[in-house]
PDB file of N, CA and C in Angstrom:
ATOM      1  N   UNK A   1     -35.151-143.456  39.244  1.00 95.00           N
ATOM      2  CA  UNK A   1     -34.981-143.307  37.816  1.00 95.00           C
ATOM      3  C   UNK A   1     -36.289-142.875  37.195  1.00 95.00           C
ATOM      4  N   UNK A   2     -35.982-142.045  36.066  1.00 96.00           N
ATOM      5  CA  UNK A   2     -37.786-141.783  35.290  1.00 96.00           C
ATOM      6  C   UNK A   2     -37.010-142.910  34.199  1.00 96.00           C
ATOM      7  N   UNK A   3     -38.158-143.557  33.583  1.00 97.00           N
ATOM      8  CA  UNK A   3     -37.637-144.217  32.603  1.00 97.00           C
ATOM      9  C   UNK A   3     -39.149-143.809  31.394  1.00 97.00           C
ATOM     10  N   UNK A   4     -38.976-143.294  30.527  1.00 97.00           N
ATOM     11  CA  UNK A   4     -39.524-143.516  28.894  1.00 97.00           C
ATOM     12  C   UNK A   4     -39.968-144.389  28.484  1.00 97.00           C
ATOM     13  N   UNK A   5     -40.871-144.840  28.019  1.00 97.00           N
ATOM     14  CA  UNK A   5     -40.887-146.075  27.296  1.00 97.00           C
ATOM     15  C   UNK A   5     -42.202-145.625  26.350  1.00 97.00           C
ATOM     16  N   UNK A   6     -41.780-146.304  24.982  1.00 95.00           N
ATOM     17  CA  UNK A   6     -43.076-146.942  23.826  1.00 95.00           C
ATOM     18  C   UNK A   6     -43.282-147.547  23.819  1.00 95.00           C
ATOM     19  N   UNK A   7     -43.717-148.468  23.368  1.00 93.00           N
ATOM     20  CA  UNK A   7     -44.110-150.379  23.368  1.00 93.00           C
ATOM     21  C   UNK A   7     -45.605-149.893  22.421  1.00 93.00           C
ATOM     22  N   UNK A   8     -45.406-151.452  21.602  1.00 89.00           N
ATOM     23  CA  UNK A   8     -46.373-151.270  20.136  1.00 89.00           C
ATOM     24  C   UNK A   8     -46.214-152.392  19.938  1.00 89.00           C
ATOM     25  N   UNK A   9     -47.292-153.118  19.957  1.00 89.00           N
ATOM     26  CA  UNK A   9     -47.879-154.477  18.954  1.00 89.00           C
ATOM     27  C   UNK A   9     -47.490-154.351  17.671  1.00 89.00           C
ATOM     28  N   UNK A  10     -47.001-155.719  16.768  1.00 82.00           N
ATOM     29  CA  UNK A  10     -46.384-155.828  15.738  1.00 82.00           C
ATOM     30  C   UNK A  10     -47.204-154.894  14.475  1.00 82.00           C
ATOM     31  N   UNK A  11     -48.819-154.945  14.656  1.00 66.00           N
ATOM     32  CA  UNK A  11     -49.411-153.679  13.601  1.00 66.00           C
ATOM     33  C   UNK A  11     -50.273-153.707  14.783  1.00 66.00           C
ATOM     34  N   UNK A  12     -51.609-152.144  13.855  1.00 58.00           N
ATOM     35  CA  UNK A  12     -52.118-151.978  14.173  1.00 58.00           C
ATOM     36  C   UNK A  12     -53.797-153.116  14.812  1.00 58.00           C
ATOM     37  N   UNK A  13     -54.664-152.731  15.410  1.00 58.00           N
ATOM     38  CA  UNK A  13     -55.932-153.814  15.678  1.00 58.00           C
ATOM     39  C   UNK A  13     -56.353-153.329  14.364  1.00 58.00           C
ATOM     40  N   UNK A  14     -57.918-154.217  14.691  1.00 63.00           N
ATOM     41  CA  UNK A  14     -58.974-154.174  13.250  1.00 63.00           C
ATOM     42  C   UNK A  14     -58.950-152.646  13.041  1.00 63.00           C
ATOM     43  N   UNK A  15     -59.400-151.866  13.927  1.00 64.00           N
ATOM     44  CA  UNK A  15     -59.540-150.406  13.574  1.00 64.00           C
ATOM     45  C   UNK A  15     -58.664-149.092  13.199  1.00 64.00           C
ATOM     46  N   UNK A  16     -57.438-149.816  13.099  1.00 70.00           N
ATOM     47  CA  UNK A  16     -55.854-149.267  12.586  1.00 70.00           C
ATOM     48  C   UNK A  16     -55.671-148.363  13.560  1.00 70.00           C
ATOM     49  N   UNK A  17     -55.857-148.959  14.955  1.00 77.00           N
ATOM     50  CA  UNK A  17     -55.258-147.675  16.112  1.00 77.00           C
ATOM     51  C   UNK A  17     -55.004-148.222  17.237  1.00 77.00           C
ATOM     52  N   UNK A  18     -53.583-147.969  17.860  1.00 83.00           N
ATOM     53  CA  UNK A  18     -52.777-148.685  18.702  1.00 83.00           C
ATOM     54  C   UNK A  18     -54.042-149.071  20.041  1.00 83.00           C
ATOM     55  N   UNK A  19     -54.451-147.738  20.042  1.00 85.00           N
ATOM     56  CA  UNK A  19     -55.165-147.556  21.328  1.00 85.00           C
ATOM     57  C   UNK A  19     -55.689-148.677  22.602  1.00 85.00           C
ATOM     58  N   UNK A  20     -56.204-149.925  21.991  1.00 88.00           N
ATOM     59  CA  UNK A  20     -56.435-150.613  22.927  1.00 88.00           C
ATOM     60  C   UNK A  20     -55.189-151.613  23.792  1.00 88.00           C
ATOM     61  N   UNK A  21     -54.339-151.758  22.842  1.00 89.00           N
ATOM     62  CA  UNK A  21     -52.965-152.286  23.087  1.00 89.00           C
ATOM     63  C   UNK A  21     -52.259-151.419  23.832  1.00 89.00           C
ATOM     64  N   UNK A  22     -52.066-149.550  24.277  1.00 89.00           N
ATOM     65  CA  UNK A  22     -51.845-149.144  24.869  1.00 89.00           C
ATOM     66  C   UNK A  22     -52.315-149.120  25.917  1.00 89.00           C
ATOM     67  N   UNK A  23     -53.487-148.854  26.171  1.00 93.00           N
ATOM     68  CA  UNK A  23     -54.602-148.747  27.072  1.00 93.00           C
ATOM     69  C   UNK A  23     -54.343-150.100  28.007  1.00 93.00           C
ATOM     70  N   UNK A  24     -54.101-151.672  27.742  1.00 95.00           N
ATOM     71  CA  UNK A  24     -53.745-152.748  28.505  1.00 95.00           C
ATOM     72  C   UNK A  24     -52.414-152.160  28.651  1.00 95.00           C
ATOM     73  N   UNK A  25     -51.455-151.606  28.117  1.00 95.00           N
ATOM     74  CA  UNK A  25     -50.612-151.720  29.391  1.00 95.00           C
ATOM     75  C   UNK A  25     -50.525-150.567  30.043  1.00 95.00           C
ATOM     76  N   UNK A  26     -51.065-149.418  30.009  1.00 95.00           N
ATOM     77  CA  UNK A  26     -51.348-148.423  30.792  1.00 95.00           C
ATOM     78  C   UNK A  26     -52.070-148.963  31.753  1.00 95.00           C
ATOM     79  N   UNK A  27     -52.554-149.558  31.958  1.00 97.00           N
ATOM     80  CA  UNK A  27     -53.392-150.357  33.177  1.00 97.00           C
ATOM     81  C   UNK A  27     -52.459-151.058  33.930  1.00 97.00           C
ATOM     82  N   UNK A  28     -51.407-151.710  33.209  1.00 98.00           N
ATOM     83  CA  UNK A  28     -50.598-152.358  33.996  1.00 98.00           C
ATOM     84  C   UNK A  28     -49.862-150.905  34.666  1.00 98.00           C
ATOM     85  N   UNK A  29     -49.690-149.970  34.164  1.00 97.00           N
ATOM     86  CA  UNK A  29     -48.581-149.301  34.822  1.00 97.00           C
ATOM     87  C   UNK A  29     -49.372-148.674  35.968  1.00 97.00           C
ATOM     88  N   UNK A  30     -50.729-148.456  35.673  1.00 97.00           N
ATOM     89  CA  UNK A  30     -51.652-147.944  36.704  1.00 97.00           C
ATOM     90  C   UNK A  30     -51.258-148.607  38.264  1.00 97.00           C
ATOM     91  N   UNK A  31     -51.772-149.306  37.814  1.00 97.00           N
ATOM     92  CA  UNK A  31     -51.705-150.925  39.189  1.00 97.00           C
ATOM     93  C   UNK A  31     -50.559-150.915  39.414  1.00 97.00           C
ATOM     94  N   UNK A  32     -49.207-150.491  39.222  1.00 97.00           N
ATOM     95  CA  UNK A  32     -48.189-150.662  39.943  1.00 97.00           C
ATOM     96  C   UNK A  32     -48.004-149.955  40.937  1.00 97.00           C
ATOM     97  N   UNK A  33     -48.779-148.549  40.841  1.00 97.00           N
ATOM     98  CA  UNK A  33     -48.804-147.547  41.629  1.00 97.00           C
ATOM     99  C   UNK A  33     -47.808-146.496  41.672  1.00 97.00           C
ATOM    100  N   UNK A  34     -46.624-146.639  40.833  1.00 97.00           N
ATOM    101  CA  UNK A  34     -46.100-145.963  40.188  1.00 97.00           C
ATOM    102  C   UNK A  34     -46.276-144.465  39.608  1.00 97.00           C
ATOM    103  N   UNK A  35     -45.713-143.603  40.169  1.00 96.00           N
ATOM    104  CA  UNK A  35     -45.890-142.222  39.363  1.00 96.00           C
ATOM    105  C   UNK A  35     -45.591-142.352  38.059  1.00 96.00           C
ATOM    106  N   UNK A  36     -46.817-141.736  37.257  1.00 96.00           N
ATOM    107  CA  UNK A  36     -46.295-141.758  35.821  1.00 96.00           C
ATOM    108  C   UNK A  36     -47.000-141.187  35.236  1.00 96.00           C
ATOM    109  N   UNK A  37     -46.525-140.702  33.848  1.00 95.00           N
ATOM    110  CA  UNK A  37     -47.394-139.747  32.992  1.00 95.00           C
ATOM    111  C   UNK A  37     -47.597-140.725  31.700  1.00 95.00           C
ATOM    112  N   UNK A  38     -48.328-140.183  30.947  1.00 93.00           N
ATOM    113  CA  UNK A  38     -48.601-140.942  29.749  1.00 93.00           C
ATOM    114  C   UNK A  38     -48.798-139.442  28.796  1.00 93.00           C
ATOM    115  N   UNK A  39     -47.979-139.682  27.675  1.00 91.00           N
ATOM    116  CA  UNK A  39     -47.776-138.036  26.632  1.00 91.00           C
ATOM    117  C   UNK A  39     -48.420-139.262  25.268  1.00 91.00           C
ATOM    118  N   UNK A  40     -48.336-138.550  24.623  1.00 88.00           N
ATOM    119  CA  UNK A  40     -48.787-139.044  23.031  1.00 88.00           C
ATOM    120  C   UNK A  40     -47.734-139.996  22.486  1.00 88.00           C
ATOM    121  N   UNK A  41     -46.776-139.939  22.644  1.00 91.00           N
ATOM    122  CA  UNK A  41     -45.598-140.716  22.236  1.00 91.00           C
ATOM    123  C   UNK A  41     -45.071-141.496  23.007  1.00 91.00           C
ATOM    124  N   UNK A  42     -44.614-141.402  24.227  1.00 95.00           N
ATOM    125  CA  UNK A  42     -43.942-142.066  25.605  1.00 95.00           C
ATOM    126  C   UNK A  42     -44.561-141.762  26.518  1.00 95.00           C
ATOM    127  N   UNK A  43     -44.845-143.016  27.560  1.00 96.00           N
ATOM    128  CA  UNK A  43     -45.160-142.941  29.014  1.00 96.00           C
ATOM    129  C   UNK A  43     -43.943-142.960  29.995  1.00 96.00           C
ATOM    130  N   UNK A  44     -44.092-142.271  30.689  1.00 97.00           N
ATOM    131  CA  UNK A  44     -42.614-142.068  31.561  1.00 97.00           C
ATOM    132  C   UNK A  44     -43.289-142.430  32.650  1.00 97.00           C
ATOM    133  N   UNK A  45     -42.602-143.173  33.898  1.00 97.00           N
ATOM    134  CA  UNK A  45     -42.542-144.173  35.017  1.00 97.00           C
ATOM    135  C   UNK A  45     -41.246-143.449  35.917  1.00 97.00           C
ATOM    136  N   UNK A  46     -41.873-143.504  37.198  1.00 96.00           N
ATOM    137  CA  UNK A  46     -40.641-143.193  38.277  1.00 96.00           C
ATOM    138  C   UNK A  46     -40.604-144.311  39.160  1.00 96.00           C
ATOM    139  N   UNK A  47     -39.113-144.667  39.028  1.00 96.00           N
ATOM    140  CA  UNK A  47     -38.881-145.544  40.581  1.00 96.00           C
ATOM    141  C   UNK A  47     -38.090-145.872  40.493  1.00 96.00           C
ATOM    142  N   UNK A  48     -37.483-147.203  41.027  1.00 94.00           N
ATOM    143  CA  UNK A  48     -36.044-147.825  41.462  1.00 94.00           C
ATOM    144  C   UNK A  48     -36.211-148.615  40.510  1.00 94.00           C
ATOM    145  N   UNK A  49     -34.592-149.131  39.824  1.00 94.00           N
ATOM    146  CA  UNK A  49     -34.491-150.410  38.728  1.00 94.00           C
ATOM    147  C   UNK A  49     -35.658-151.968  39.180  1.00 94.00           C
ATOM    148  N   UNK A  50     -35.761-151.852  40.211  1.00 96.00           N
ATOM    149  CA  UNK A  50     -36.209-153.297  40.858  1.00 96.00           C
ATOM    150  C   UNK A  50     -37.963-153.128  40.725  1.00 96.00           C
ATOM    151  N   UNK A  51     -38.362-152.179  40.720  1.00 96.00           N
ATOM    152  CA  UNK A  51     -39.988-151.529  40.650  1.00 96.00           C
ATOM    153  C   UNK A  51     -40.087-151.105  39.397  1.00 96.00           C
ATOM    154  N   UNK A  52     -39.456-150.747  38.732  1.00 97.00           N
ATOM    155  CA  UNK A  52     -39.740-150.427  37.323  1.00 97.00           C
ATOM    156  C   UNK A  52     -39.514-151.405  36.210  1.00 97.00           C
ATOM    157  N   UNK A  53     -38.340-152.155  35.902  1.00 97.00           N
ATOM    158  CA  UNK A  53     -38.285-152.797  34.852  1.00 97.00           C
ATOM    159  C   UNK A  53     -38.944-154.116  35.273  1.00 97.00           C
ATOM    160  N   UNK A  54     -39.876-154.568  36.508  1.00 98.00           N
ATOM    161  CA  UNK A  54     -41.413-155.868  36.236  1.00 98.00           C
ATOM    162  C   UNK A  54     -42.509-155.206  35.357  1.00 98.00           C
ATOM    163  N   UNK A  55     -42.212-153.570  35.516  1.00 98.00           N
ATOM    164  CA  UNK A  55     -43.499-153.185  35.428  1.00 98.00           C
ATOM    165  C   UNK A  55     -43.857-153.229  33.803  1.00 98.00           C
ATOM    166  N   UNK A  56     -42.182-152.586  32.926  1.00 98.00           N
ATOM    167  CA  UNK A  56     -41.943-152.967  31.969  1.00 98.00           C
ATOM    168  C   UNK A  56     -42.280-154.246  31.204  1.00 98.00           C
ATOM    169  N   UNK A  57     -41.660-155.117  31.892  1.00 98.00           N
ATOM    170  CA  UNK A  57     -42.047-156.707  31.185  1.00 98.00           C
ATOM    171  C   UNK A  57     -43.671-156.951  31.192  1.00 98.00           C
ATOM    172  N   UNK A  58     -44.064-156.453  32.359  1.00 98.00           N
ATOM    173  CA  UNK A  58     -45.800-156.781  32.273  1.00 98.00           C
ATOM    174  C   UNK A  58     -46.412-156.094  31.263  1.00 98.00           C
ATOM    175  N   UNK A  59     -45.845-155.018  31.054  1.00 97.00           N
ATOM    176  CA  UNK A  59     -46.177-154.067  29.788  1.00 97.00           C
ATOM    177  C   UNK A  59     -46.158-154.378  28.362  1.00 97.00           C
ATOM    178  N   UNK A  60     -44.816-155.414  28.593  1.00 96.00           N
ATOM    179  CA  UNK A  60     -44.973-155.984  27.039  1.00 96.00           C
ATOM    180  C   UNK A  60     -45.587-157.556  27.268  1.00 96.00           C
ATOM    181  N   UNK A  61     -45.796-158.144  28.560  1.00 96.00           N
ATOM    182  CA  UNK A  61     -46.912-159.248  28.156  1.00 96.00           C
ATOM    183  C   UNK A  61     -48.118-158.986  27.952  1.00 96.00           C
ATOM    184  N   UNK A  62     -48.644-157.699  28.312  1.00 95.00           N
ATOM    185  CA  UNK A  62     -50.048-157.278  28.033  1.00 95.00           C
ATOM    186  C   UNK A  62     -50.448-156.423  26.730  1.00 95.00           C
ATOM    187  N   UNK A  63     -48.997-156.521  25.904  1.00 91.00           N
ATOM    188  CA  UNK A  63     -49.656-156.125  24.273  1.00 91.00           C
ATOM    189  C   UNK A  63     -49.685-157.670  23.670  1.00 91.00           C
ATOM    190  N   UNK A  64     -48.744-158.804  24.240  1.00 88.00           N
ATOM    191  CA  UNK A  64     -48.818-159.953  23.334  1.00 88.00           C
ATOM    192  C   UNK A  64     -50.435-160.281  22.849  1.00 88.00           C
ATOM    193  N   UNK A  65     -51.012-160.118  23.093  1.00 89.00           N
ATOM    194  CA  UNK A  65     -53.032-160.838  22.942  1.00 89.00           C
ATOM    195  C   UNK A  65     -52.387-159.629  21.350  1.00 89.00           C
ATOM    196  N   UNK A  66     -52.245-158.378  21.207  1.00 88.00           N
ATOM    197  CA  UNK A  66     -52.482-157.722  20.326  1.00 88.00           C
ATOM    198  C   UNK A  66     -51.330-157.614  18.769  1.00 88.00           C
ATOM    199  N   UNK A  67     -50.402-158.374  18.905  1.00 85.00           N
ATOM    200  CA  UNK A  67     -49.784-158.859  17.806  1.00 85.00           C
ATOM    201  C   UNK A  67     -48.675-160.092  18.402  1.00 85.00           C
ATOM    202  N   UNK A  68     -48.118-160.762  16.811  1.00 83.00           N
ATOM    203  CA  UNK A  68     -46.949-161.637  17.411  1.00 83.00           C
ATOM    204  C   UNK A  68     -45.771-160.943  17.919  1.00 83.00           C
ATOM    205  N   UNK A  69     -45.959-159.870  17.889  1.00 88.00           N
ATOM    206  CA  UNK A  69     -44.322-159.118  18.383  1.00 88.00           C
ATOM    207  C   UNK A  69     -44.616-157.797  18.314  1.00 88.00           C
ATOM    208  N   UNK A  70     -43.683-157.880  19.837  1.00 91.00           N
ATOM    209  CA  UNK A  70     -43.902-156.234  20.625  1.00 91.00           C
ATOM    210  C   UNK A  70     -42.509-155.162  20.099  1.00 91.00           C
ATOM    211  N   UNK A  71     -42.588-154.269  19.828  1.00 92.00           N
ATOM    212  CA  UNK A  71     -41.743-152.928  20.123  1.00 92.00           C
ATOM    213  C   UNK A  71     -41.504-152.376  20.978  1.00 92.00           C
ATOM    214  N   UNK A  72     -40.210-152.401  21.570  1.00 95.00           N
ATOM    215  CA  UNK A  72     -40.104-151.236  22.703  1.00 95.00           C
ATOM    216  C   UNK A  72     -39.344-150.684  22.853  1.00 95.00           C
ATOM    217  N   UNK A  73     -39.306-149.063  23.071  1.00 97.00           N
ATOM    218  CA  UNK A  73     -38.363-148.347  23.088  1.00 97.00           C
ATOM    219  C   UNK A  73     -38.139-147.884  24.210  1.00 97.00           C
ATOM    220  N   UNK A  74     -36.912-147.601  24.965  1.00 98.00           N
ATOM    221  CA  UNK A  74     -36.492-147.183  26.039  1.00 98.00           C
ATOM    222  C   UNK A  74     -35.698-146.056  26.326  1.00 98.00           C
ATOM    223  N   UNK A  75     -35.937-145.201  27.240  1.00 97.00           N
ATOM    224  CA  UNK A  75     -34.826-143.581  27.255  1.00 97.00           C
ATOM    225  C   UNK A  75     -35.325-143.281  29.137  1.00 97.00           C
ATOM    226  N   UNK A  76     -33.918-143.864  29.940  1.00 96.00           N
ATOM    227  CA  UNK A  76     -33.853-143.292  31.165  1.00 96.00           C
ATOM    228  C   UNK A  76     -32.921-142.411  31.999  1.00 96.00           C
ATOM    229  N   UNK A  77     -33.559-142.000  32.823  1.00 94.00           N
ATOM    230  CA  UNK A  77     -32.856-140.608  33.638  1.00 94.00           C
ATOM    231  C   UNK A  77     -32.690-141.473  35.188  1.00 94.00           C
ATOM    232  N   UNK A  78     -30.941-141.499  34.803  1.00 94.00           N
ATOM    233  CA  UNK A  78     -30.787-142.203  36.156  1.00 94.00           C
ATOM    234  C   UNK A  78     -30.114-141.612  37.226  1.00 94.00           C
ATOM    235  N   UNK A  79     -30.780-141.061  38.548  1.00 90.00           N
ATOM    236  CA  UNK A  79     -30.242-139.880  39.398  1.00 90.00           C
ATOM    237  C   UNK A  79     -30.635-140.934  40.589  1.00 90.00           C
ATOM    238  N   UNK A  80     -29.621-141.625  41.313  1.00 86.00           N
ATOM    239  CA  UNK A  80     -29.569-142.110  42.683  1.00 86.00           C
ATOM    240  C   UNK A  80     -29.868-141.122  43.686  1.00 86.00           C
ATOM    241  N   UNK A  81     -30.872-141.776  44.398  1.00 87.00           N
ATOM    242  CA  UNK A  81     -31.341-140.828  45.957  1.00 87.00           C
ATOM    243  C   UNK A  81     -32.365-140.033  45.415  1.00 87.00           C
ATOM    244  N   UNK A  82     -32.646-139.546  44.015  1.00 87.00           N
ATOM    245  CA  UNK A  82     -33.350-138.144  43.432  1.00 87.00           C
ATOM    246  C   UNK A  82     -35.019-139.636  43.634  1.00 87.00           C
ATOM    247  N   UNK A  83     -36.250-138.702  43.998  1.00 88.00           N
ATOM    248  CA  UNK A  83     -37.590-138.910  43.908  1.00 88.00           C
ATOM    249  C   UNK A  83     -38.635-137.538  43.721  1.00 88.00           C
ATOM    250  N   UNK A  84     -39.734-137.814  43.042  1.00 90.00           N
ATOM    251  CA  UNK A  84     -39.746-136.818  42.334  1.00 90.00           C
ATOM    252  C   UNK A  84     -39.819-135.721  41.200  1.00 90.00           C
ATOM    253  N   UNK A  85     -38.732-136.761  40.559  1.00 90.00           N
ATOM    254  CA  UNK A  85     -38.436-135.710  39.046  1.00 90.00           C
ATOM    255  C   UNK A  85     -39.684-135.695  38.306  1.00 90.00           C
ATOM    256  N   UNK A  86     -40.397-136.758  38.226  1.00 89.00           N
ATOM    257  CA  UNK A  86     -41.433-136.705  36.981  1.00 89.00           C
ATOM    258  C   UNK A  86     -41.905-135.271  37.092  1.00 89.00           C
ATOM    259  N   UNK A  87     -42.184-134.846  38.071  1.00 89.00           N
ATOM    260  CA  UNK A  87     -42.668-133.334  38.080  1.00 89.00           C
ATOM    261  C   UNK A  87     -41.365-131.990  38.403  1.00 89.00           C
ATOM    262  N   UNK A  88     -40.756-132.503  38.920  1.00 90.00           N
ATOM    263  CA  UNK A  88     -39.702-131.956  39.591  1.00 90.00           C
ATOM    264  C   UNK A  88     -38.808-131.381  38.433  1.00 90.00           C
ATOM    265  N   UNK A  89     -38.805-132.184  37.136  1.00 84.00           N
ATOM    266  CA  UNK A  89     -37.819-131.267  36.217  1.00 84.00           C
ATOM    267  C   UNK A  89     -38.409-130.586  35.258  1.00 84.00           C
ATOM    268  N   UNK A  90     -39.612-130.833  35.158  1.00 88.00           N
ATOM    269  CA  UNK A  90     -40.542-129.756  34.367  1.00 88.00           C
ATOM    270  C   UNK A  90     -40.865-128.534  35.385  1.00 88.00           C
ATOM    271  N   UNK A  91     -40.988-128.755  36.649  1.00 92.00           N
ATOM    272  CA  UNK A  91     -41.045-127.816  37.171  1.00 92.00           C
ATOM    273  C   UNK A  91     -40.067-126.583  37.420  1.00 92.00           C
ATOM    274  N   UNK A  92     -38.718-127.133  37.565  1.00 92.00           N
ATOM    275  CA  UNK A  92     -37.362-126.071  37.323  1.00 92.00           C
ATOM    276  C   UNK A  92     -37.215-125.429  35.934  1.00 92.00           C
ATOM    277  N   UNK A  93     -38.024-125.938  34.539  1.00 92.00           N
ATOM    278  CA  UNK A  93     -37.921-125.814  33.226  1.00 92.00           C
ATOM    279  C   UNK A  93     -38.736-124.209  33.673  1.00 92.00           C
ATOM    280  N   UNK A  94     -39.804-124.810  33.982  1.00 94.00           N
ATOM    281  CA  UNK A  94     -41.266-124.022  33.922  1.00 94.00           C
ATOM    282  C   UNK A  94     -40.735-122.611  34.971  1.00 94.00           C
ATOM    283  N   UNK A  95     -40.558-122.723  36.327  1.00 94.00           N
ATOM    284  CA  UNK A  95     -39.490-121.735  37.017  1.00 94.00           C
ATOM    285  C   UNK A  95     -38.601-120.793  36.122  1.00 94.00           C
ATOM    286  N   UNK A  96     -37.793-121.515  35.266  1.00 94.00           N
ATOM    287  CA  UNK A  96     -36.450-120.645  34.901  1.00 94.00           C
ATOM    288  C   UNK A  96     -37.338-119.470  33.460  1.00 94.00           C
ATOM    289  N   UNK A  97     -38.223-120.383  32.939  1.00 95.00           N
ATOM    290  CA  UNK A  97     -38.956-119.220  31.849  1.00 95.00           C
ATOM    291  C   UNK A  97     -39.931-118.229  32.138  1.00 95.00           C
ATOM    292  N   UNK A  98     -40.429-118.342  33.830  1.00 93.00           N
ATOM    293  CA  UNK A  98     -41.176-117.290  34.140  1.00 93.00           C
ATOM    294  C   UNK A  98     -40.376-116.386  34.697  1.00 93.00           C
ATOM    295  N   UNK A  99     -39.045-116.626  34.637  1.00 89.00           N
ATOM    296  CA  UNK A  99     -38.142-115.495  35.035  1.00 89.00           C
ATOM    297  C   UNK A  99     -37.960-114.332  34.314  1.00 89.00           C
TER     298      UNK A  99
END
């Protein structure tokens, strides 16, 4: 599965920017070892339901230090047997327009 995700501390830190609250759980997603990208809006994660949604929950225990309540938004691509895609479907995108 690629799975999407946002996640956001209830406001911003002292300096009105998510950044360090992202940054802890981008670390968590690091350490999972997990393929994944991180875009401006959503970090997308590849793997199996059982490897991905701990990685999730660790994600939102590591914004708790940064407000009383987390946000999270979720959007997944679920293709059994498929590994890969994180690159794999930008890459057929990217293919079909240099045609």
């Amino acid at each position: 599965m690629l799975l999407a995700f946002s996640i956001a501390p209830a406001g911003p830190g002292d300096d009105d920017s998510y950044a360090p609250a992202v940054a802890a759980a981008l670390q968590v997603v690091r350490g999972s070892g997990l393929p994944h990208d991180l875009g401006s809006m959503f970090t997308t994660i590849e793997g199996e339901w059982d490897e991905v949604m701990p990685v999730i929950k660790q994600c939102v225990d590591a914004m708790g230090p940064y407000g009383d309540r987390v946000s999270l938004v979720m959007k997944a691509d679920i293709r059994a047997g498929r590994t890969g895609q994180l690159t794999a479907k930008v890459d057929r995108v990217e293919g079909l327009l240099r045609e």
